[in-house]
Tab-separated table of C-alpha atoms and ligand atoms in Angstrom:
chain	number	residue	atom	x	y	z
Y	961	ASN	CA	155.409	16.016	-15.712
Y	962	ASP	CA	153.022	17.785	-18.078
Y	963	VAL	CA	150.980	19.561	-15.389
Y	964	GLU	CA	154.123	20.953	-13.750
Y	965	ARG	CA	155.552	21.998	-17.124
Y	966	LEU	CA	152.244	23.718	-18.022
Y	967	ARG	CA	152.209	25.549	-14.669
Y	968	LEU	CA	155.794	26.788	-15.132
Y	969	THR	CA	155.134	27.860	-18.728
Y	970	ARG	CA	152.092	29.811	-17.597
Y	971	LYS	CA	154.096	31.440	-14.785
Y	972	LEU	CA	156.882	32.338	-17.239
Y	973	ASN	CA	154.384	33.863	-19.699
Y	974	MET	CA	152.784	35.921	-16.913
Y	975	ASN	CA	156.198	37.276	-15.888
Y	976	ILE	CA	157.054	38.121	-19.503
Y	977	PHE	CA	153.696	39.923	-19.882
Y	978	LEU	CA	154.285	41.734	-16.575
Y	979	ALA	CA	157.762	42.841	-17.698
Y	980	GLN	CA	156.302	44.156	-20.981
Y	981	LEU	CA	153.561	46.082	-19.133
Y	982	ILE	CA	156.100	47.599	-16.717
Y	983	GLU	CA	158.381	48.526	-19.628
Y	984	SER	CA	155.439	50.318	-21.274
Y	985	THR	CA	155.082	52.615	-18.194
Y	986	ASN	CA	158.172	54.453	-19.546
Y	987	ASP	CA	156.281	56.218	-22.305
Y	988	THR	CA	152.636	55.095	-22.484
Y	989	TRP	CA	149.595	56.996	-21.176
Y	990	GLY	CA	146.895	54.631	-19.900
Y	991	VAL	CA	148.817	51.468	-18.981
Y	992	ASP	CA	146.407	48.882	-17.537
Y	993	LEU	CA	147.612	49.002	-13.914
Y	994	PHE	CA	144.824	46.634	-12.862
Y	995	GLU	CA	146.594	44.064	-15.034
Y	996	VAL	CA	149.958	45.004	-13.424
Y	997	ASP	CA	148.285	44.552	-10.007
Y	998	ALA	CA	146.994	41.102	-10.971
Y	999	LEU	CA	150.329	39.931	-12.435
Y	1000	SER	CA	152.553	41.383	-9.690
Y	1001	ASN	CA	150.928	39.574	-6.769
Y	1002	HIS	CA	149.211	42.886	-5.875
Y	1003	ARG	CA	152.459	44.893	-5.671
Y	1004	PRO	CA	152.081	47.286	-8.636
Y	1005	LEU	CA	153.539	50.287	-6.750
Y	1006	THR	CA	156.798	48.531	-5.820
Y	1007	HIS	CA	157.270	47.121	-9.331
Y	1008	VAL	CA	156.464	50.355	-11.206
Y	1009	ALA	CA	158.235	52.730	-8.775
Y	1010	LEU	CA	161.443	50.668	-8.784
Y	1011	HIS	CA	161.323	50.518	-12.579
Y	1012	LEU	CA	160.652	54.243	-13.114
Y	1013	PHE	CA	163.179	55.451	-10.514
Y	1014	LYS	CA	165.828	53.226	-12.134
Y	1015	GLN	CA	164.768	54.277	-15.640
Y	1016	ARG	CA	165.201	57.933	-14.623
Y	1017	ASN	CA	168.555	57.097	-13.009
Y	1018	ILE	CA	167.366	58.678	-9.726
Y	1019	LEU	CA	168.848	55.909	-7.562
Y	1020	LYS	CA	172.300	56.341	-9.134
Y	1021	GLN	CA	172.192	60.153	-9.092
Y	1022	PHE	CA	171.559	60.201	-5.333
Y	1023	GLN	CA	173.575	57.008	-4.570
Y	1024	ILE	CA	170.464	55.305	-3.178
Y	1025	ARG	CA	170.944	51.546	-2.730
Y	1026	GLU	CA	168.347	49.607	-4.714
Y	1027	LEU	CA	167.626	47.417	-1.669
Y	1028	THR	CA	166.947	50.495	0.487
Y	1029	PHE	CA	164.532	51.905	-2.111
Y	1030	PHE	CA	162.881	48.484	-2.453
Y	1031	LYS	CA	162.396	48.212	1.344
Y	1032	PHE	CA	161.008	51.763	1.569
Y	1033	ILE	CA	158.540	51.517	-1.338
Y	1034	SER	CA	157.434	48.025	-0.177
Y	1035	ALA	CA	156.778	49.440	3.321
Y	1036	ILE	CA	154.766	52.303	1.776
Y	1037	GLU	CA	152.808	49.933	-0.480
Y	1038	ALA	CA	151.974	47.723	2.532
Y	1039	LYS	CA	150.522	50.784	4.307
Y	1040	TYR	CA	148.016	51.486	1.512
Y	1041	ARG	CA	144.676	50.012	2.552
Y	1042	ASN	CA	142.534	47.756	0.381
Y	1043	ASN	CA	139.940	50.439	-0.322
Y	1044	PRO	CA	137.953	50.140	-3.555
Y	1045	TYR	CA	139.574	53.355	-4.859
Y	1046	HIS	CA	142.220	54.867	-2.546
Y	1047	ASN	CA	144.641	51.944	-2.688
Y	1048	ASN	CA	148.119	51.099	-4.000
Y	1049	ILE	CA	146.854	50.843	-7.607
Y	1050	HIS	CA	145.639	54.468	-7.429
Y	1051	ALA	CA	149.064	55.501	-6.050
Y	1052	THR	CA	150.744	53.681	-8.967
Y	1053	ASP	CA	148.341	55.380	-11.380
Y	1054	VAL	CA	149.213	58.870	-10.072
Y	1055	LEU	CA	152.943	58.037	-10.018
Y	1056	GLN	CA	152.930	56.815	-13.630
Y	1057	ALA	CA	150.803	59.751	-14.879
Y	1058	SER	CA	153.176	62.195	-13.107
Y	1059	HIS	CA	156.170	60.457	-14.669
Y	1060	HIS	CA	154.523	60.689	-18.110
Y	1061	MET	CA	153.810	64.411	-17.850
Y	1062	LEU	CA	157.265	65.268	-16.513
Y	1063	ASN	CA	158.437	64.113	-19.959
Y	1064	PHE	CA	156.360	66.780	-21.736
Y	1065	SER	CA	158.608	68.832	-24.028
Y	1066	VAL	CA	157.580	72.075	-22.307
Y	1067	PHE	CA	159.365	70.805	-19.155
Y	1068	LYS	CA	162.617	69.899	-20.934
Y	1069	ASN	CA	165.635	71.232	-18.947
Y	1070	VAL	CA	163.303	72.871	-16.416
Y	1071	PHE	CA	163.377	70.666	-13.312
Y	1072	THR	CA	166.425	69.559	-11.338
Y	1073	GLU	CA	166.920	65.864	-10.504
Y	1074	LEU	CA	165.980	66.645	-6.898
Y	1075	GLU	CA	162.694	68.264	-8.009
Y	1076	VAL	CA	161.844	65.247	-10.181
Y	1077	PHE	CA	162.725	62.879	-7.307
Y	1078	ALA	CA	160.524	64.893	-4.897
Y	1079	ALA	CA	157.544	65.025	-7.307
Y	1080	LEU	CA	157.589	61.269	-8.026
Y	1081	PHE	CA	158.175	60.421	-4.351
Y	1082	ALA	CA	155.182	62.645	-3.434
Y	1083	ALA	CA	152.998	60.954	-6.081
Y	1084	ALA	CA	153.893	57.475	-4.787
Y	1085	VAL	CA	153.093	58.311	-1.121
Y	1086	HIS	CA	150.320	60.905	-1.637
Y	1087	ASP	CA	147.405	58.749	-0.311
Y	1088	VAL	CA	149.225	56.264	1.951
Y	1089	ASP	CA	147.004	54.733	4.671
Y	1090	HIS	CA	143.909	56.495	3.229
Y	1091	PRO	CA	140.923	55.265	5.349
Y	1092	GLY	CA	138.449	55.408	2.422
Y	1093	VAL	CA	136.453	58.370	3.760
Y	1094	THR	CA	136.625	62.120	3.020
Y	1095	ASN	CA	138.148	64.886	5.158
Y	1096	GLN	CA	134.623	66.130	5.859
Y	1097	TYR	CA	133.602	62.724	7.232
Y	1098	LEU	CA	136.672	62.640	9.541
Y	1099	ILE	CA	135.798	66.155	10.761
Y	1100	ASN	CA	132.081	65.383	11.211
Y	1101	THR	CA	132.873	62.270	13.288
Y	1102	ASN	CA	135.473	64.048	15.499
Y	1103	SER	CA	138.034	61.440	14.411
Y	1104	ASP	CA	141.488	61.300	16.059
Y	1105	LEU	CA	143.044	62.400	12.758
Y	1106	ALA	CA	140.810	65.511	12.557
Y	1107	ILE	CA	141.707	66.374	16.165
Y	1108	LEU	CA	145.406	65.800	15.465
Y	1109	TYR	CA	145.390	68.070	12.392
Y	1110	ASN	CA	142.809	70.630	13.567
Y	1111	ASP	CA	140.432	69.870	10.640
Y	1112	GLU	CA	142.981	71.280	8.146
Y	1113	SER	CA	143.915	69.009	5.182
Y	1114	VAL	CA	143.494	66.112	7.621
Y	1115	LEU	CA	144.108	63.207	5.215
Y	1116	GLU	CA	146.899	64.947	3.301
Y	1117	ASN	CA	148.785	65.814	6.522
Y	1118	HIS	CA	148.464	62.188	7.606
Y	1119	HIS	CA	149.780	60.828	4.258
Y	1120	VAL	CA	152.913	62.969	4.240
Y	1121	THR	CA	153.671	62.507	7.959
Y	1122	LEU	CA	153.399	58.706	7.634
Y	1123	ALA	CA	155.624	58.766	4.533
Y	1124	PHE	CA	158.447	60.528	6.398
Y	1125	GLN	CA	157.958	58.350	9.478
Y	1126	THR	CA	158.413	55.283	7.239
Y	1127	LEU	CA	161.917	56.522	6.339
Y	1128	SER	CA	163.001	55.682	9.909
Y	1129	THR	CA	161.937	52.041	9.539
Y	1130	GLU	CA	165.010	49.752	9.554
Y	1131	GLY	CA	166.825	49.879	6.186
Y	1132	CYS	CA	164.272	52.260	4.573
Y	1133	ASP	CA	166.019	55.645	4.705
Y	1134	VAL	CA	166.208	56.523	0.999
Y	1135	LEU	CA	167.233	60.093	1.924
Y	1136	SER	CA	170.326	59.141	3.947
Y	1137	THR	CA	172.662	60.051	1.071
Y	1138	LEU	CA	171.210	63.583	0.614
Y	1139	ASN	CA	173.164	66.464	2.160
Y	1140	ARG	CA	171.439	68.801	4.625
Y	1141	LYS	CA	170.448	71.365	1.980
Y	1142	GLN	CA	169.090	68.703	-0.391
Y	1143	HIS	CA	167.164	67.003	2.437
Y	1144	GLN	CA	165.627	70.332	3.528
Y	1145	MET	CA	164.553	71.244	-0.032
Y	1146	PHE	CA	163.293	67.710	-0.750
Y	1147	ARG	CA	161.173	67.656	2.404
Y	1148	LYS	CA	159.701	71.108	1.674
Y	1149	MET	CA	158.749	70.080	-1.872
Y	1150	VAL	CA	157.199	66.727	-0.900
Y	1151	ILE	CA	155.141	68.307	1.930
Y	1152	SER	CA	153.834	71.044	-0.372
Y	1153	VAL	CA	153.027	68.661	-3.272
Y	1154	VAL	CA	151.171	66.150	-1.072
Y	1155	LEU	CA	149.254	68.902	0.805
Y	1156	ALA	CA	148.323	70.363	-2.604
Y	1157	THR	CA	146.364	67.171	-3.445
Y	1158	ASP	CA	143.672	68.358	-0.989
Y	1159	MET	CA	140.615	69.027	-3.178
Y	1160	SER	CA	139.952	72.204	-1.177
Y	1161	LYS	CA	143.046	73.666	-2.944
Y	1162	HIS	CA	141.598	72.807	-6.387
Y	1163	ILE	CA	140.420	76.334	-7.262
Y	1164	GLN	CA	143.803	77.800	-6.252
Y	1165	HIS	CA	145.557	75.462	-8.700
Y	1166	ILE	CA	143.368	76.776	-11.513
Y	1167	GLY	CA	144.084	80.383	-10.492
Y	1168	HIS	CA	147.869	79.877	-10.424
Y	1169	LEU	CA	147.860	78.101	-13.786
Y	1170	LYS	CA	145.719	80.832	-15.375
Y	1171	THR	CA	148.174	83.473	-14.118
Y	1172	MET	CA	151.122	81.518	-15.506
Y	1173	VAL	CA	149.473	81.082	-18.910
Y	1174	GLU	CA	148.462	84.751	-18.986
Y	1175	ILE	CA	152.016	85.919	-18.192
Y	1176	ARG	CA	153.364	83.709	-20.965
Y	1177	ARG	CA	150.796	85.135	-23.395
Y	1178	LEU	CA	151.762	88.694	-22.514
Y	1179	SER	CA	155.529	88.099	-22.634
Y	1180	SER	CA	155.182	86.289	-25.964
Y	1181	SER	CA	158.958	86.697	-26.409
Y	1182	ALA	CA	159.721	84.072	-23.736
Y	1183	SER	CA	159.970	80.848	-25.729
Y	1184	SER	CA	160.038	78.507	-22.746
Y	1185	ILE	CA	157.163	79.499	-20.452
Y	1186	ILE	CA	158.789	78.297	-17.301
Y	1187	ASP	CA	161.760	80.143	-15.868
Y	1188	PRO	CA	164.076	77.407	-14.525
Y	1189	GLU	CA	165.431	79.960	-12.041
Y	1190	ASN	CA	161.990	80.564	-10.462
Y	1191	ALA	CA	161.779	77.896	-7.739
Y	1192	GLU	CA	158.328	79.058	-6.560
Y	1193	ASP	CA	156.789	78.769	-10.054
Y	1194	LYS	CA	158.394	75.366	-10.536
Y	1195	LEU	CA	157.036	74.133	-7.203
Y	1196	GLN	CA	153.525	75.328	-8.157
Y	1197	ILE	CA	153.797	73.483	-11.470
Y	1198	LEU	CA	154.846	70.275	-9.697
Y	1199	GLN	CA	151.873	70.666	-7.321
Y	1200	SER	CA	149.500	71.060	-10.288
Y	1201	LEU	CA	151.171	68.206	-12.177
Y	1202	VAL	CA	150.490	65.739	-9.331
Y	1203	HIS	CA	147.002	67.202	-8.694
Y	1204	CYS	CA	146.165	66.745	-12.417
Y	1205	SER	CA	147.479	63.168	-12.209
Y	1206	ASP	CA	145.233	62.632	-9.164
Y	1207	LEU	CA	142.248	63.814	-11.254
Y	1208	SER	CA	143.205	61.982	-14.441
Y	1209	ASN	CA	140.698	59.071	-14.344
Y	1210	PRO	CA	138.339	60.613	-16.968
Y	1211	LEU	CA	141.332	61.130	-19.286
Y	1212	LYS	CA	142.264	57.460	-19.387
Y	1213	PRO	CA	141.035	54.855	-21.916
Y	1214	LEU	CA	137.323	54.243	-21.257
Y	1215	ASN	CA	137.682	50.694	-19.879
Y	1216	LEU	CA	140.121	51.979	-17.213
Y	1217	TYR	CA	138.053	55.112	-16.479
Y	1218	LEU	CA	134.920	52.983	-15.909
Y	1219	GLN	CA	136.755	50.735	-13.442
Y	1220	TRP	CA	137.925	53.795	-11.459
Y	1221	THR	CA	134.353	55.127	-11.526
Y	1222	ASP	CA	132.919	51.864	-10.158
Y	1223	ARG	CA	135.605	51.906	-7.462
Y	1224	ILE	CA	135.125	55.516	-6.308
Y	1225	MET	CA	131.350	55.050	-6.249
Y	1226	GLU	CA	131.679	51.918	-4.076
Y	1227	GLU	CA	134.038	53.787	-1.742
Y	1228	PHE	CA	131.682	56.789	-1.489
Y	1229	PHE	CA	128.663	54.473	-1.076
Y	1230	ARG	CA	130.407	52.703	1.833
Y	1231	GLN	CA	130.903	56.113	3.429
Y	1232	GLY	CA	127.208	56.812	2.847
Y	1233	ASP	CA	126.379	53.477	4.537
Y	1234	LEU	CA	128.555	54.500	7.515
Y	1235	GLU	CA	126.846	57.896	7.704
Y	1236	LYS	CA	123.422	56.242	7.643
Y	1237	SER	CA	124.430	53.831	10.433
Y	1238	LEU	CA	125.661	56.808	12.488
Y	1239	ASN	CA	122.493	58.791	11.741
Y	1240	LEU	CA	124.652	61.404	10.033
Y	1241	GLU	CA	123.442	63.285	6.965
Y	1242	VAL	CA	124.523	61.241	3.919
Y	1243	SER	CA	127.136	63.148	1.877
Y	1244	PRO	CA	126.076	64.247	-1.596
Y	1245	LEU	CA	126.356	61.498	-4.244
Y	1246	CYS	CA	127.214	58.921	-1.552
Y	1247	ASP	CA	123.723	57.415	-1.263
Y	1248	ARG	CA	123.723	54.054	-3.030
Y	1249	GLU	CA	119.902	54.039	-2.977
Y	1250	ASN	CA	119.707	57.317	-4.795
Y	1251	SER	CA	122.549	58.074	-7.171
Y	1252	ASN	CA	122.948	58.590	-10.862
Y	1253	ILE	CA	126.507	57.596	-11.689
Y	1254	CYS	CA	126.540	59.053	-15.187
Y	1255	LYS	CA	125.166	62.376	-13.985
Y	1256	SER	CA	127.783	62.572	-11.185
Y	1257	GLN	CA	130.522	61.798	-13.729
Y	1258	MET	CA	129.180	64.501	-16.058
Y	1259	GLY	CA	129.317	66.942	-13.152
Y	1260	PHE	CA	132.778	65.739	-12.139
Y	1261	ILE	CA	134.086	66.232	-15.690
Y	1262	ASP	CA	132.331	69.545	-16.394
Y	1263	TYR	CA	132.879	71.261	-13.031
Y	1264	VAL	CA	136.020	69.654	-11.583
Y	1265	VAL	CA	138.201	67.846	-14.136
Y	1266	HIS	CA	137.783	69.818	-17.372
Y	1267	PRO	CA	138.311	73.313	-15.859
Y	1268	LEU	CA	141.632	72.125	-14.392
Y	1269	TRP	CA	142.861	70.142	-17.417
Y	1270	GLU	CA	141.782	72.798	-19.902
Y	1271	ILE	CA	144.185	75.342	-18.382
Y	1272	TRP	CA	146.839	72.660	-17.715
Y	1273	SER	CA	146.730	71.625	-21.379
Y	1274	ARG	CA	147.219	75.244	-22.464
Y	1275	LEU	CA	150.391	75.345	-20.365
Y	1276	THR	CA	151.650	71.976	-21.644
Y	1277	GLN	CA	150.673	71.951	-25.324
Y	1278	PRO	CA	151.208	70.183	-27.652
Y	1279	ASP	CA	151.915	67.007	-25.637
Y	1280	CYS	CA	148.654	67.230	-23.675
Y	1281	GLN	CA	146.360	67.186	-26.724
Y	1282	PRO	CA	146.126	63.378	-27.158
Y	1283	ILE	CA	145.119	63.149	-23.471
Y	1284	MET	CA	142.518	65.922	-23.817
Y	1285	ASP	CA	141.099	64.045	-26.821
Y	1286	ILE	CA	140.465	61.014	-24.583
Y	1287	LEU	CA	138.626	63.247	-22.085
Y	1288	GLU	CA	136.435	64.575	-24.908
Y	1289	SER	CA	135.551	61.120	-26.238
Y	1290	ASN	CA	134.872	59.787	-22.719
Y	1291	ARG	CA	132.566	62.724	-22.034
Y	1292	VAL	CA	130.626	62.015	-25.249
Y	1293	TRP	CA	130.257	58.384	-24.182
Y	1294	ILE	CA	129.074	59.341	-20.663
Y	1295	ALA	CA	126.573	61.804	-22.132
Y	1296	SER	CA	125.211	59.045	-24.386
Y	1297	GLN	CA	124.756	56.827	-21.324
Y	1298	VAL	CA	122.879	59.573	-19.466
Y	1299	LEU	CA	120.427	59.740	-22.359
Y	1300	THR	CA	120.055	55.947	-22.468
Y	1301	GLU	CA	119.711	55.928	-18.665
Y	1302	ASP	CA	116.967	58.556	-18.844
Y	1303	ASP	CA	115.190	56.571	-21.561
Y	1304	LYS	CA	115.387	53.487	-19.323
Y	1305	HIS	CA	113.946	55.407	-16.356
Y	1306	ASP	CA	111.315	56.988	-18.631
Y	1307	GLY	CA	110.312	53.415	-19.447
Y	1308	ASP	CA	109.849	52.862	-15.682
Y	1309	ASP	CA	107.607	55.919	-15.363
Y	1310	ASP	CA	104.523	54.064	-16.533
Y	1311	GLY	CA	103.479	53.753	-12.848
Y	1312	ASP	CA	105.405	50.506	-12.662
Y	1313	ASP	CA	105.851	49.794	-8.899
Y	1314	ASP	CA	108.959	47.757	-9.413
Y	1315	LYS	CA	111.401	50.726	-9.549
Y	1316	ASP	CA	114.463	48.495	-9.935
Y	1317	ASP	CA	114.639	46.862	-13.290
Y	1318	ASP	CA	115.441	43.171	-13.232
Y	1319	ASP	CA	119.249	43.328	-12.748
Y	1320	GLY	CA	118.919	46.144	-10.222
Y	1321	ASP	CA	122.243	47.682	-11.143
Y	1322	ASP	CA	121.144	49.650	-14.188
Y	1323	ASP	CA	122.972	52.659	-12.665
Y	1324	VAL	CA	126.379	51.025	-12.692
Y	1325	ILE	CA	128.054	51.666	-16.050
Y	1326	ARG	CA	129.949	48.635	-17.383
B	454	E3Q	C1	132.249	65.165	-7.104
B	454	E3Q	O1	132.518	63.958	-7.748
B	454	E3Q	C2	131.909	62.830	-7.310
B	454	E3Q	C3	131.214	62.709	-6.118
B	454	E3Q	C4	130.681	61.446	-5.763
B	454	E3Q	C5	130.834	60.352	-6.592
B	454	E3Q	C6	131.538	60.480	-7.783
B	454	E3Q	C7	132.028	61.723	-8.113
B	454	E3Q	C8	132.757	61.882	-9.357
B	454	E3Q	O2	133.668	60.839	-9.508
B	454	E3Q	C9	134.924	60.924	-8.967
B	454	E3Q	C10	135.279	61.717	-7.873
B	454	E3Q	C11	136.605	61.674	-7.381
B	454	E3Q	C12	136.934	62.532	-6.235
B	454	E3Q	N1	136.060	63.385	-5.746
B	454	E3Q	N2	136.582	64.019	-4.696
B	454	E3Q	C13	135.871	65.039	-3.928
B	454	E3Q	C14	134.898	64.328	-3.047
B	454	E3Q	C15	134.134	65.262	-2.115
B	454	E3Q	C16	133.153	66.097	-2.879
B	454	E3Q	C17	133.697	67.368	-3.442
B	454	E3Q	C18	134.862	67.297	-4.348
B	454	E3Q	C19	135.294	66.013	-4.947
B	454	E3Q	C20	137.837	63.619	-4.434
B	454	E3Q	O3	138.543	64.047	-3.508
B	454	E3Q	C21	138.207	62.605	-5.456
B	454	E3Q	C22	139.363	63.118	-6.287
B	454	E3Q	C23	138.563	61.290	-4.790
B	454	E3Q	C24	137.557	60.850	-7.985
B	454	E3Q	C25	137.181	60.070	-9.087
B	454	E3Q	C26	135.877	60.104	-9.565
B	454	E3Q	O4	135.413	59.375	-10.628
B	454	E3Q	C27	136.305	58.553	-11.321
B	455	ZN	ZN1	144.840	60.435	-4.761
């Protein structure tokens, strides 16, 4: 009947739209992964990872059965929690951004298939089972995880351990076809890339990248900046590539960036609520009663994101320029909101008791 036909047509159109979105992950920066999440019954990671690993021919190269990869990545996706920010959509976002940047011309003929496999695998699993609180919170509350990992990269150790434990789930061992040497190198690379997503390593990333750019400037003869024979340099670049992908929200189209901002703020605010309920000192910027979202984004861009991406873009020019342009335009927009926000608050300063203006969420940028 008509209702049934309408329902099927709608379902068919959604699947066609989903297939087009997933196809666009091959070569587009800023795919709307929230849309992929909605259309894929909340399985964006499984859909996009399967597509990208097949598109890169990784499954064939390492004789990995598609069903085995499907079972593994589904098991990983199921272990991502429904946090506002650190969830399976964020993992898909970092995976797709890493895939995109591995295609930069400066990396042509640099990485082996095993290195590409390890980097994308690390991106997909890098926040699995994230509890939605920071390392510092886990340390301050003497959590089991902090005790287990002696306060050192607590979350990141947990993510990579759980990822390798998942390989031993029935039918999930995607590494079973690797030989001993490959398995050993793969494991070393994945551990180092996931541990390098710890924000406490952020300054070291910048230092290593500056050194690499400086060496290239001095040895101007070397056309390709990266020596494919230097495994250590290549591993550092893969660490920075995934770390940059992890900090790429402000370099995405504004409507996506703003959704990530709302999500991280809600996640940090929930941590602030927890800290209040435990009579702990509320972490900076985590107090929902007293936060200025635009100002924290300005600080995040100026002191965290831009310093990293500025040096990364120097190493990866010219392909990084369009992405840096998005960061610049987003920063201009945020700055304009700070001004408007200040004007709004100035308006409140006429001794008006009612601090909240009528909708009460003037801080949340839409
Ligand atoms: C320092 O920035 C903030 C603080 C509180 C609210 C908002 C911000 C800015 O907005 C973002 C922040 C992050 C992150 N910040 N940090 C850490 C947290 C601990 C403090 C010290 C270093 C930074 C992370 O690990 C991640 C990568 C999850 C990710 C996306 C953001 O916006 C889209
Ligand atoms: Zn992450």
